[in-house]
Amino acid sequence: MTDSRAATKVWFTEVGPRDGFQNWPRPVPTPVKLELIDAALDAGVPRVEVTSMVSPRWVPQLADAESVLESLRDAGGDVLKRVRVLVPNLKGMERASRFFDDGLANVLVNVGVTDGFNRHNLNRSVEETLIDIGEVVAAAAPSKVRVDASVSVAWGCPYDGPVAPDRVIGVAQRLAEMGVAELSFGDTIGVAGPAEVGRLSELALEEFAGIEVAMHFHDTRGLGVANAQAALAAGVRRLEGSIGGIGGCPFAPNSTGNVCSEDMLAMVAELGFETGIDVDRLMQAAVSLERALDEELPGKLHRAGGAPWLAPSWAAGGSARP
Amino acid sequence: MTDSRAATKVWFTEVGPRDGFQNWPRPVPTPVKLELIDAALDAGVPRVEVTSMVSPRWVPQLADAESVLESLRDAGGDVLKRVRVLVPNLKGMERASRFFDDGLANVLVNVGVTDGFNRHNLNRSVEETLIDIGEVVAAAAPSKVRVDASVSVAWGCPYDGPVAPDRVIGVAQRLAEMGVAELSFGDTIGVAGPAEVGRLSELALEEFAGIEVAMHFHDTRGLGVANAQAALAAGVRRLEGSIGGIGGCPFAPNSTGNVCSEDMLAMVAELGFETGIDVDRLMQAAVSLERALDEELPGKLHRAGGAPWLAPSWAAGGSARP
């Protein structure tokens, strides 16, 4: 494997419209979702995870999945080529496939590494979930759509407790054998710390040299950004986050709080990595979202305002923005 | 210098009772302060910064400074030997000196590295503040009381903008020449990032090999814990924080948010360092403080509950605490 620690580019996926809104306590109007997606794309975010083809009975918050995709399609351009959609099963894959001809080319499958998580989430064991995923991957093959996989509760599970790295790598190997393009390891309930993140990052980069390795952190216990720093130090160059820090997972108790995209990306920039993203515009998007949802979002940067390394003009104005 | 990066012990100072309460919008009853101080000491925190001998006209929130120290003295034991008091000037030193015979043996002086900060804070230039500090240090000499110094706005100032590390080191050298025992570098308004934290940490450890080097972060832009991680990686072994993340600086706009002690110390533990502190008890202290103040505190761990590396029993209980 090449040593990714020398690479200076970081690839970022905004997951707020899916992972954030799926756990929002009130229904979020589709136009608010579309505004957030547009803002992220306009700010230079290379990819946005826009929705999930989950059953509306399970997650009514995402019942407008088709509506979101239709609007993005009708906006024209290559928007659908820059989005990813979660497909939890074959039924979801069928729903997503309606948009393949319009440009949608990236779906995401998901499995937790513990039986407890999969049972509560999908009423399946890990093995049964992997079989289901195999069917989804097979169904995607003719369309040449890219299939990524997220690996949930990779550092700990609310039902089965701490998780050993070997178990995580083992589940990921099964996904790799199916031919997924990317493996995203998720700290679904926010119990990871930087030492364990560094360890799993190194293991994953070594094991999956031909596959993209991403990390997805939650800030449930305040370590989301520090964990991202540890992942970068270990050589990971793909991160996920949620504008304003919205979100969580409806199936995991106390899992609120995706790591905040703009807080984390400010750090990524300060560390000297390139993302192609205008963090200042992401901050503005968080401010707009906070206004639209009429609820204080957990992210910090959008409330405090810019930082010296983001806005050279910061020095001139005296204090940060109110 | 010896390479501190091999050391596995981290020394922590709880500053919430001073840096947290001095900026609290409403007056905090003295018993609430005392309860927090007791809880921190009981949890094994080696030192608590309990108050400031600032003029009550400037900071009415700390007008009970003598009352706090009297109660700690009357509690008996060696409590006063485990606390530090901020003395902003000679008058403050005189007030603190009343408690030297009772066991108080550690005071803290403060200077910002920019003229803008000192002018707004103390109506002094940096040079004038350093002259004042020289008088305080001279006044402390006969009593053999330990004098530490905090260096504010060490990464950026709300009035004068970004600050070059050379300037910070230059001001710290002046304090070192006066004979201070510890230098605490403060990111008063939360504009530091891990790269710059690592740089200043390395410079300070190299320059001040005979003096304790501490770091004091604010979470204003969400990077407090990540900055602590960077300081540890550079070899810093002294950190400061505030239980529940209360606090800020009344003289610096948008400076709310000391880094949360228990969130940061959970990471410190996960990284394998020893602090002698029971983080679970700090969490309980944050829960009690939140109840006493009747206001949601910014820290995260106390809301989410323990983590696997803190409480081995976490695995058995299924989900984290509600």
XYZ file of C-alpha atoms in Angstrom, chain B residues 10 13 56 69 101 113 136 153 178 204 207 241 253 259 299 313 315:
17
model
C -0.945 14.510 32.986
C -6.106 22.157 36.956
C -15.744 43.346 42.670
C -11.366 31.007 50.785
C -0.695 31.461 56.886
C 0.318 39.128 24.769
C 3.314 41.141 42.512
C -4.764 35.457 23.825
C 10.783 37.045 37.038
C 7.474 26.663 24.786
C 12.394 27.480 25.604
C -10.426 22.949 31.899
C -16.073 39.260 22.988
C -12.938 23.410 27.201
C -20.179 19.879 27.997
C -19.571 -1.894 33.305
C -20.956 -2.993 28.208
